[in-house]
Amino acid sequence: MALMAKSIKRKGIKGEGTWGYIFIAVSLVVFAMFTAYPVVSAFIISLQKYKPLGSTYVGLDNYASTLKDALFWKAMKNTLVYTVLTVPVNLILSMAIAVLILPLRKKTQSFFKGIYYLPVVASGVALSVVWLWIFDPLEGGILNQLIHFFGFQNQNWLGSSKTAMFSLVFMSWMSSHGTSIIIYLAGLLGIDDTYYEAAEMDGANFLQKLWYIVVPSLKPATLFLLVTGVIGSFQVFQNAYLMTGGGPNNSTTMVGLLIFNSAFTYFEFGKAAAQSLILAVIIAGVSVIQFKYAGKDVEY
């Protein structure tokens, strides 16, 4: 009887495992078609001087030429600067806005969440058109009208290498908080009120409660947003392409835009594939470092 029970139990486990694979089959097929296959194809293309007909195998030449390309390293520097200036500031602003929204009534919270989330669902092209109007170098530009009020002269925000990168960073500061605010609000609603009550009994003020209760409690959300934010900023393409085209003098050329130009402007598909895989390795390395050092005491 004991042997029969063990046999039935094993068969049951095996059957459950089969059903599990059946349930995830669709996801596995989608992953294989749209993630695994493109990555393998990109690696194969990166080893070739790719042409639609008659590609030539060149080994690691595309990787070598990329690593020797001064423009690639300039684009990498621009991307790193953009990441350092946008991701931390966006996290701080998103957390601050979420803290300000939290005490409001539910309907008012929903209103502000909708307002801040609107740029996420809006067309990137439409948003860029609005920001091009804001950064208009003529007197009619909104930003130039604002600085006129303080006695400053017109600035060619997107046409000068001194201000072009700042313009893209400022655009990110003003329009990249919707998802982060929603996630931070969810984390804030999950904090038990007894923590605040205990802190008030000990005489803690608002800033002390914020630093010793809110910030530690939101560490899992912060780590998630930090990792995804860095990945997104390393892959930034749309803003640079639509706002500046990488100029002036390649001062806003990001790695994503460089890969696009290599593939669809110069038709160097093998080099573009090599650049994309190098970028993927860099992003993976940065993500591992973030989890190692920023996720030490994070509990999920």
mmCIF file with all atom_site columns, N, CA and C in Angstrom, residues 82 86-87 90 93 131 166-177 239:
data_model
loop_
_atom_site.group_PDB
_atom_site.id
_atom_site.type_symbol
_atom_site.label_atom_id
_atom_site.label_alt_id
_atom_site.label_comp_id
_atom_site.label_asym_id
_atom_site.label_entity_id
_atom_site.label_seq_id
_atom_site.pdbx_PDB_ins_code
_atom_site.Cartn_x
_atom_site.Cartn_y
_atom_site.Cartn_z
_atom_site.occupancy
_atom_site.B_iso_or_equiv
_atom_site.pdbx_formal_charge
_atom_site.auth_seq_id
_atom_site.auth_comp_id
_atom_site.auth_asym_id
_atom_site.auth_atom_id
_atom_site.pdbx_PDB_model_num
ATOM 1  N N  . TYR A 1 82  ? 23.583 61.374 -19.094 1.00 0.00 ? 82  TYR A N  1
ATOM 2  C CA . TYR A 1 82  ? 22.120 61.458 -19.092 1.00 0.00 ? 82  TYR A CA 1
ATOM 3  C C  . TYR A 1 82  ? 21.534 60.594 -17.977 1.00 0.00 ? 82  TYR A C  1
ATOM 4  N N  . THR A 1 86  ? 19.469 62.054 -14.697 1.00 0.00 ? 86  THR A N  1
ATOM 5  C CA . THR A 1 86  ? 18.016 61.878 -14.733 1.00 0.00 ? 86  THR A CA 1
ATOM 6  C C  . THR A 1 86  ? 17.486 60.878 -13.705 1.00 0.00 ? 86  THR A C  1
ATOM 7  N N  . VAL A 1 87  ? 18.106 59.708 -13.598 1.00 0.00 ? 87  VAL A N  1
ATOM 8  C CA . VAL A 1 87  ? 17.523 58.641 -12.780 1.00 0.00 ? 87  VAL A CA 1
ATOM 9  C C  . VAL A 1 87  ? 17.409 59.028 -11.303 1.00 0.00 ? 87  VAL A C  1
ATOM 10 N N  . ASN A 1 90  ? 14.812 61.878 -10.843 1.00 0.00 ? 90  ASN A N  1
ATOM 11 C CA . ASN A 1 90  ? 13.452 61.409 -11.102 1.00 0.00 ? 90  ASN A CA 1
ATOM 12 C C  . ASN A 1 90  ? 12.918 60.580 -9.939  1.00 0.00 ? 90  ASN A C  1
ATOM 13 N N  . LEU A 1 93  ? 12.088 63.089 -7.069  1.00 0.00 ? 93  LEU A N  1
ATOM 14 C CA . LEU A 1 93  ? 10.881 63.855 -7.390  1.00 0.00 ? 93  LEU A CA 1
ATOM 15 C C  . LEU A 1 93  ? 9.636  62.979 -7.307  1.00 0.00 ? 93  LEU A C  1
ATOM 16 N N  . TRP A 1 131 ? 7.472  69.893 -26.506 1.00 0.00 ? 131 TRP A N  1
ATOM 17 C CA . TRP A 1 131 ? 8.749  70.323 -25.939 1.00 0.00 ? 131 TRP A CA 1
ATOM 18 C C  . TRP A 1 131 ? 9.573  71.123 -26.938 1.00 0.00 ? 131 TRP A C  1
ATOM 19 N N  . PHE A 1 166 ? 21.387 69.432 -21.383 1.00 0.00 ? 166 PHE A N  1
ATOM 20 C CA . PHE A 1 166 ? 20.560 69.887 -20.271 1.00 0.00 ? 166 PHE A CA 1
ATOM 21 C C  . PHE A 1 166 ? 19.087 69.920 -20.666 1.00 0.00 ? 166 PHE A C  1
ATOM 22 N N  . SER A 1 167 ? 18.800 70.297 -21.904 1.00 0.00 ? 167 SER A N  1
ATOM 23 C CA . SER A 1 167 ? 17.414 70.364 -22.365 1.00 0.00 ? 167 SER A CA 1
ATOM 24 C C  . SER A 1 167 ? 16.761 68.989 -22.331 1.00 0.00 ? 167 SER A C  1
ATOM 25 N N  . LEU A 1 168 ? 17.479 67.958 -22.783 1.00 0.00 ? 168 LEU A N  1
ATOM 26 C CA . LEU A 1 168 ? 16.939 66.600 -22.747 1.00 0.00 ? 168 LEU A CA 1
ATOM 27 C C  . LEU A 1 168 ? 16.759 66.122 -21.309 1.00 0.00 ? 168 LEU A C  1
ATOM 28 N N  . VAL A 1 169 ? 17.712 66.470 -20.447 1.00 0.00 ? 169 VAL A N  1
ATOM 29 C CA . VAL A 1 169 ? 17.618 66.093 -19.034 1.00 0.00 ? 169 VAL A CA 1
ATOM 30 C C  . VAL A 1 169 ? 16.422 66.786 -18.384 1.00 0.00 ? 169 VAL A C  1
ATOM 31 N N  . PHE A 1 170 ? 16.257 68.075 -18.657 1.00 0.00 ? 170 PHE A N  1
ATOM 32 C CA . PHE A 1 170 ? 15.141 68.834 -18.101 1.00 0.00 ? 170 PHE A CA 1
ATOM 33 C C  . PHE A 1 170 ? 13.808 68.259 -18.575 1.00 0.00 ? 170 PHE A C  1
ATOM 34 N N  . MET A 1 171 ? 13.751 67.862 -19.822 1.00 0.00 ? 171 MET A N  1
ATOM 35 C CA . MET A 1 171 ? 12.548 67.223 -20.365 1.00 0.00 ? 171 MET A CA 1
ATOM 36 C C  . MET A 1 171 ? 12.217 65.955 -19.593 1.00 0.00 ? 171 MET A C  1
ATOM 37 N N  . SER A 1 172 ? 13.239 65.161 -19.269 1.00 0.00 ? 172 SER A N  1
ATOM 38 C CA . SER A 1 172 ? 13.028 63.940 -18.493 1.00 0.00 ? 172 SER A CA 1
ATOM 39 C C  . SER A 1 172 ? 12.553 64.260 -17.083 1.00 0.00 ? 172 SER A C  1
ATOM 40 N N  . TRP A 1 173 ? 13.134 65.278 -16.465 1.00 0.00 ? 173 TRP A N  1
ATOM 41 C CA . TRP A 1 173 ? 12.725 65.667 -15.110 1.00 0.00 ? 173 TRP A CA 1
ATOM 42 C C  . TRP A 1 173 ? 11.251 66.039 -15.049 1.00 0.00 ? 173 TRP A C  1
ATOM 43 N N  . MET A 1 174 ? 10.763 66.662 -16.099 1.00 0.00 ? 174 MET A N  1
ATOM 44 C CA . MET A 1 174 ? 9.406  67.192 -16.078 1.00 0.00 ? 174 MET A CA 1
ATOM 45 C C  . MET A 1 174 ? 8.341  66.200 -16.552 1.00 0.00 ? 174 MET A C  1
ATOM 46 N N  . SER A 1 175 ? 8.735  65.087 -17.143 1.00 0.00 ? 175 SER A N  1
ATOM 47 C CA . SER A 1 175 ? 7.707  64.241 -17.785 1.00 0.00 ? 175 SER A CA 1
ATOM 48 C C  . SER A 1 175 ? 7.926  62.741 -17.622 1.00 0.00 ? 175 SER A C  1
ATOM 49 N N  . SER A 1 176 ? 8.684  62.313 -16.610 1.00 0.00 ? 176 SER A N  1
ATOM 50 C CA . SER A 1 176 ? 8.988  60.872 -16.505 1.00 0.00 ? 176 SER A CA 1
ATOM 51 C C  . SER A 1 176 ? 8.677  60.326 -15.114 1.00 0.00 ? 176 SER A C  1
ATOM 52 N N  . HIS A 1 177 ? 7.509  60.705 -14.554 1.00 0.00 ? 177 HIS A N  1
ATOM 53 C CA . HIS A 1 177 ? 7.234  60.314 -13.178 1.00 0.00 ? 177 HIS A CA 1
ATOM 54 C C  . HIS A 1 177 ? 5.984  59.454 -13.001 1.00 0.00 ? 177 HIS A C  1
ATOM 55 N N  . ASN A 1 239 ? 13.868 60.590 -27.455 1.00 0.00 ? 239 ASN A N  1
ATOM 56 C CA . ASN A 1 239 ? 14.081 62.010 -27.148 1.00 0.00 ? 239 ASN A CA 1
ATOM 57 C C  . ASN A 1 239 ? 15.217 62.600 -27.971 1.00 0.00 ? 239 ASN A C  1
#
